[in-house]
XYZ file of C-alpha atoms in Angstrom:
383
model
C -206.079 109.213 79.242
C -206.210 112.988 79.595
C -204.458 114.841 82.372
C -206.334 117.915 83.535
C -204.838 120.805 85.420
C -205.575 124.195 86.784
C -202.158 124.729 88.281
C -199.694 127.373 87.172
C -196.067 126.592 88.041
C -194.389 128.773 90.588
C -190.742 129.289 91.301
C -189.322 126.021 92.643
C -187.377 127.464 95.368
C -189.569 129.411 97.866
C -187.854 131.638 100.406
C -188.854 130.896 104.003
C -189.033 134.612 104.643
C -191.900 134.893 107.078
C -189.799 134.636 110.252
C -189.128 137.892 112.107
C -185.805 138.496 113.816
C -185.643 141.317 116.326
C -182.001 142.123 115.727
C -179.144 141.210 113.404
C -175.386 140.821 113.742
C -174.636 141.724 110.140
C -175.295 144.819 108.094
C -177.523 144.338 105.062
C -176.663 145.821 101.665
C -178.238 149.205 100.948
C -176.350 150.680 98.032
C -175.681 151.229 94.356
C -172.551 150.877 92.254
C -169.728 152.964 90.998
C -168.942 152.380 87.339
C -165.449 151.065 86.566
C -163.380 150.449 83.475
C -160.951 148.138 85.266
C -161.480 144.408 85.590
C -162.207 144.624 89.294
C -165.249 144.628 91.550
C -166.015 147.877 93.352
C -167.524 147.855 96.814
C -171.199 148.739 96.897
C -171.430 152.180 98.483
C -174.330 154.512 99.282
C -175.002 156.985 96.513
C -175.041 160.613 97.596
C -175.665 162.445 94.328
C -179.155 162.907 92.960
C -179.647 161.171 89.627
C -181.654 162.989 86.987
C -183.376 160.550 84.654
C -184.243 161.045 81.011
C -187.905 161.149 80.081
C -187.747 157.583 78.762
C -185.993 156.278 81.864
C -188.546 158.045 84.044
C -191.449 156.458 82.160
C -189.828 153.048 82.521
C -189.381 153.336 86.293
C -192.891 154.775 86.695
C -194.236 151.672 84.981
C -192.320 149.472 87.440
C -193.704 151.517 90.341
C -197.268 151.151 89.038
C -196.816 147.413 88.601
C -195.529 147.194 92.165
C -198.602 149.016 93.427
C -201.081 146.942 91.445
C -204.348 146.909 93.388
C -202.729 147.836 96.692
C -203.254 151.082 98.563
C -200.027 152.989 99.067
C -199.100 155.545 101.709
C -196.532 157.595 99.802
C -194.955 157.692 96.344
C -191.918 159.621 95.081
C -191.271 159.731 91.323
C -189.467 163.039 90.893
C -185.888 161.854 91.339
C -184.025 158.546 91.511
C -184.477 156.294 93.314
C -188.227 156.216 92.743
C -190.096 154.648 95.631
C -193.507 153.751 96.973
C -194.421 153.088 100.601
C -197.149 150.815 101.942
C -198.743 150.902 105.408
C -199.328 147.132 105.155
C -201.568 146.805 108.228
C -198.996 148.145 110.677
C -196.011 146.391 109.084
C -194.888 149.179 106.726
C -192.339 148.794 103.982
C -190.950 150.827 101.098
C -189.984 149.584 97.635
C -187.515 151.624 95.604
C -186.246 151.359 92.039
C -183.127 152.813 90.474
C -181.285 152.171 87.225
C -178.040 150.400 88.114
C -176.740 150.145 84.539
C -177.976 150.566 80.989
C -176.725 149.393 77.602
C -177.683 147.376 74.558
C -176.972 143.945 76.046
C -178.454 141.941 73.162
C -177.273 144.252 70.359
C -180.709 144.913 68.874
C -180.443 148.705 68.925
C -182.720 149.150 71.962
C -181.382 150.245 75.338
C -181.692 147.611 78.059
C -181.533 148.158 81.811
C -180.321 146.617 85.024
C -182.581 147.847 87.804
C -181.850 147.713 91.504
C -185.098 146.917 93.303
C -184.904 147.311 97.072
C -187.635 146.650 99.604
C -187.113 147.829 103.168
C -189.289 146.519 105.992
C -189.204 147.294 109.697
C -186.541 144.740 110.611
C -183.661 143.077 108.789
C -185.397 139.723 109.109
C -188.693 141.014 107.801
C -190.159 139.269 104.765
C -190.531 142.684 103.124
C -186.793 143.385 103.344
C -185.082 142.161 100.193
C -183.132 143.273 97.157
C -182.841 142.198 93.531
C -180.786 143.169 90.522
C -183.104 142.723 87.546
C -181.933 142.618 83.928
C -184.625 144.003 81.633
C -184.114 143.147 77.963
C -186.390 145.635 76.243
C -188.678 145.221 73.250
C -189.257 148.980 73.048
C -188.410 152.042 75.118
C -190.844 151.256 77.952
C -191.718 147.538 77.906
C -189.421 144.542 78.269
C -189.564 141.279 76.342
C -187.741 139.358 79.065
C -186.359 139.900 82.547
C -183.846 138.021 84.697
C -183.445 138.501 88.427
C -180.366 138.018 90.603
C -181.267 138.012 94.281
C -179.131 140.432 96.262
C -180.600 139.746 99.673
C -183.610 138.288 101.452
C -183.918 137.201 105.100
C -183.313 133.530 104.324
C -181.743 133.688 100.903
C -178.725 131.454 100.403
C -176.360 134.271 99.456
C -175.938 137.997 100.072
C -174.379 140.251 97.441
C -171.767 142.365 99.218
C -170.217 144.115 96.216
C -171.470 144.783 92.707
C -170.223 146.616 89.656
C -170.206 146.608 85.875
C -166.910 146.079 84.081
C -167.617 146.666 80.401
C -170.696 144.564 79.667
C -170.121 142.186 82.586
C -171.913 142.359 85.925
C -169.410 141.414 88.620
C -170.358 140.639 92.205
C -168.966 139.289 95.429
C -171.356 137.070 97.374
C -171.197 135.690 100.895
C -173.248 132.923 102.446
C -176.267 134.309 104.290
C -175.543 134.002 108.008
C -179.206 133.305 108.752
C -179.464 130.414 106.299
C -176.133 128.799 107.104
C -176.299 129.506 110.861
C -172.573 130.202 110.931
C -170.473 132.766 112.701
C -169.357 135.657 110.520
C -165.807 134.310 110.537
C -166.903 130.958 109.089
C -169.017 132.300 106.236
C -167.662 131.637 102.741
C -167.453 134.170 99.928
C -166.801 134.026 96.198
C -166.659 136.362 93.205
C -168.870 135.859 90.149
C -169.334 137.411 86.724
C -172.521 137.622 84.645
C -173.016 138.311 80.964
C -176.021 138.387 78.651
C -175.405 136.251 75.562
C -177.229 133.852 73.242
C -180.672 134.819 74.517
C -180.108 134.499 78.244
C -178.286 135.903 81.261
C -175.424 133.623 82.310
C -172.999 133.430 85.176
C -169.791 132.821 83.264
C -168.536 129.846 85.275
C -171.800 128.057 84.450
C -170.864 128.165 80.769
C -167.394 126.764 81.388
C -167.894 124.448 84.380
C -171.426 123.014 84.316
C -172.348 119.903 82.350
C -175.854 121.175 81.654
C -174.415 124.147 79.785
C -173.555 121.627 77.078
C -177.199 120.749 76.369
C -177.638 120.991 72.608
C -181.314 121.871 72.828
C -182.564 124.588 75.179
C -185.992 122.961 75.335
C -187.830 120.336 77.365
C -190.694 119.235 75.135
C -190.019 118.211 71.577
C -191.424 120.266 68.722
C -195.014 119.134 69.240
C -198.360 120.961 69.110
C -199.465 122.309 72.471
C -196.197 123.783 73.737
C -197.472 127.266 74.559
C -194.527 128.896 76.259
C -190.776 128.345 76.496
C -188.873 130.548 78.957
C -185.150 130.588 79.685
C -183.708 132.503 82.620
C -181.269 132.243 85.520
C -181.773 130.624 88.925
C -181.648 133.459 91.443
C -179.694 131.593 94.149
C -177.050 129.445 92.428
C -177.031 131.165 89.017
C -177.612 128.159 86.792
C -179.684 128.311 83.615
C -183.373 127.484 83.986
C -185.808 126.378 81.292
C -189.562 126.427 81.907
C -192.264 125.330 79.490
C -196.029 124.966 79.445
C -197.777 122.230 77.498
C -201.508 122.668 76.950
C -203.883 120.421 75.046
C -207.600 121.021 75.646
C -207.949 120.867 79.452
C -204.546 119.253 79.973
C -201.890 121.599 81.368
C -198.364 120.438 82.225
C -195.764 122.790 83.686
C -192.217 121.609 83.079
C -188.855 122.884 84.290
C -185.211 121.876 84.101
C -182.145 123.255 85.824
C -178.934 122.370 87.590
C -175.190 122.535 87.010
C -173.602 119.092 86.833
C -176.730 117.372 88.126
C -179.921 117.487 86.073
C -183.013 118.626 87.990
C -186.157 117.831 86.021
C -189.723 118.512 87.111
C -193.225 118.155 85.659
C -196.373 119.315 87.417
C -200.000 118.721 86.468
C -203.416 118.113 87.981
C -205.959 115.472 87.073
C -209.670 115.584 87.830
C -210.937 112.207 89.049
C -214.165 110.622 90.180
C -214.705 110.535 93.964
C -214.518 106.727 94.112
C -211.047 106.708 92.527
C -209.322 109.563 94.314
C -207.874 107.167 96.923
C -207.470 104.184 94.580
C -203.782 103.163 94.698
C -203.843 101.151 91.483
C -205.641 103.907 89.600
C -203.080 106.480 90.733
C -200.163 104.270 89.710
C -201.685 103.522 86.306
C -202.345 107.212 85.730
C -198.811 108.162 86.809
C -197.271 105.601 84.440
C -199.327 106.939 81.552
C -198.101 110.450 82.363
C -194.486 109.257 82.488
C -194.858 107.447 79.166
C -196.270 110.588 77.555
C -193.347 112.616 78.884
C -190.786 110.034 77.769
C -192.208 110.076 74.257
C -192.478 113.844 73.917
C -189.442 115.381 75.650
C -185.704 115.311 75.072
C -185.266 113.570 78.437
C -186.695 110.170 77.513
C -183.624 108.316 78.838
C -183.967 109.820 82.317
C -187.752 109.402 82.437
C -187.532 105.773 81.303
C -185.418 105.007 84.371
C -188.400 105.967 86.529
C -190.847 104.078 84.299
C -188.816 100.862 84.523
C -188.659 101.140 88.285
C -192.366 101.804 88.849
C -193.444 99.031 86.512
C -192.026 96.593 89.053
C -192.360 98.496 92.327
C -195.046 100.349 94.272
C -195.550 104.074 93.788
C -195.808 105.607 97.256
C -194.542 109.190 96.988
C -191.085 108.259 98.325
C -187.909 109.694 96.818
C -186.173 106.705 95.227
C -182.365 106.504 95.347
C -181.913 102.822 94.545
C -180.788 103.372 90.955
C -177.154 104.460 90.726
C -176.825 108.005 89.425
C -180.523 108.799 89.821
C -183.005 110.065 92.335
C -186.708 110.421 91.537
C -190.250 110.344 92.778
C -193.819 110.822 91.624
C -195.730 112.728 94.263
C -199.500 112.313 94.088
C -201.509 114.362 96.543
C -204.912 115.863 97.109
C -206.051 119.000 98.860
C -209.421 119.914 100.313
C -209.275 123.182 98.359
C -208.981 121.219 95.108
C -212.014 119.012 95.350
C -212.019 116.119 92.900
C -208.426 116.737 91.770
C -205.132 114.948 92.219
C -201.791 116.646 91.772
C -199.072 114.719 89.924
C -195.550 116.025 90.533
C -192.737 114.210 88.728
C -189.226 114.932 90.002
C -186.186 113.332 88.382
C -182.579 114.070 89.315
C -179.645 112.704 87.344
C -176.655 112.770 89.684
C -173.349 113.123 87.847
C -171.617 115.008 90.684
C -172.369 113.819 94.246
C -170.468 116.818 95.664
C -172.869 119.346 94.182
C -176.138 118.818 96.002
C -176.167 121.871 98.295
C -176.693 125.416 97.044
C -173.230 126.797 97.852
C -171.600 123.781 96.197
C -173.668 124.465 93.070
C -172.901 128.189 93.201
C -169.160 127.529 93.302
C -169.386 124.673 90.739
C -167.745 122.321 93.224
C -166.207 119.103 91.868
C -164.576 117.517 94.907
C -165.394 116.194 98.360
C -165.094 118.666 101.270
C -162.135 118.472 103.673
C -162.373 115.869 106.430
C -162.876 118.552 109.055
C -165.762 120.184 107.219
C -169.352 118.956 107.045
C -170.850 118.630 103.599
């Protein structure tokens, strides 16, 4: 049976950034770095000096500005000195997006200069969805265009972490992060902080403790699907909140499109997403949906490197109903097959397969993943 889809996979973790807060008890980051040769992290401080860019650097930032504008109408644009910025009226909710080069160097040793860009968006209020910041690694294919990019989230209204300090030490990007007070609903005194170090190596941007402390870093193959026809795209990057490696792939065969992703530290997080066009008389047929889901699972088990994990779900559903519930009855596993319909997708069912292999029960929450936690929390602390 063929699985049809018109869905393109989006980032798994969506920020709930559409809540407005009228005031804030914590200052947001608004700064760039000071370069250091010592193995320490320098506090992020406002830059006072004007930065004069080279012609190539200017062209690169202008391209980023133009991509930010896209089809939008902008109110003001400044591209004569760094940081470059563009402002949008945004129907009475104005915001400004600025770009500056935070660091440059040949991170992948191919003879072409790469960049780390600080992208900052300032809205009217600290809790505004348009107030956020990213540090983006651009690995370039030529002087102007990148072949890959990797983003580390510095701040967003309901991000998990806030980057307080940032600096380059040699070729390593070192930061100090603190739990976001809005997300964790804690007093400033109770918020936790940690220091992290990032390096580009072996075709991806890594947080160094991931390489030494996460079980998934030991995966021999950095792929999801096997070497089969139809795998159109394989992308490796870094998860912007907890800094684990992510792998995303697209499988396409005729009108079948499956978006796959894998991530995690000690615990494997596996996901497949596709859509299937069905006849009106079958769209609510429970047996049809289960049969179709099992055929999808069997295809995935036979054509990915995660057959063992997928077969756990197959064995369960062969003997139990499939009702969209997250199943935790199998020791060391959690999984579900979500099948849903939407009035905007007439005649289509969405099939979302989620499989978690739990090797570390103390690493389910974002901060625990970020800090590569291995042990239970103290008795006086909620997990």
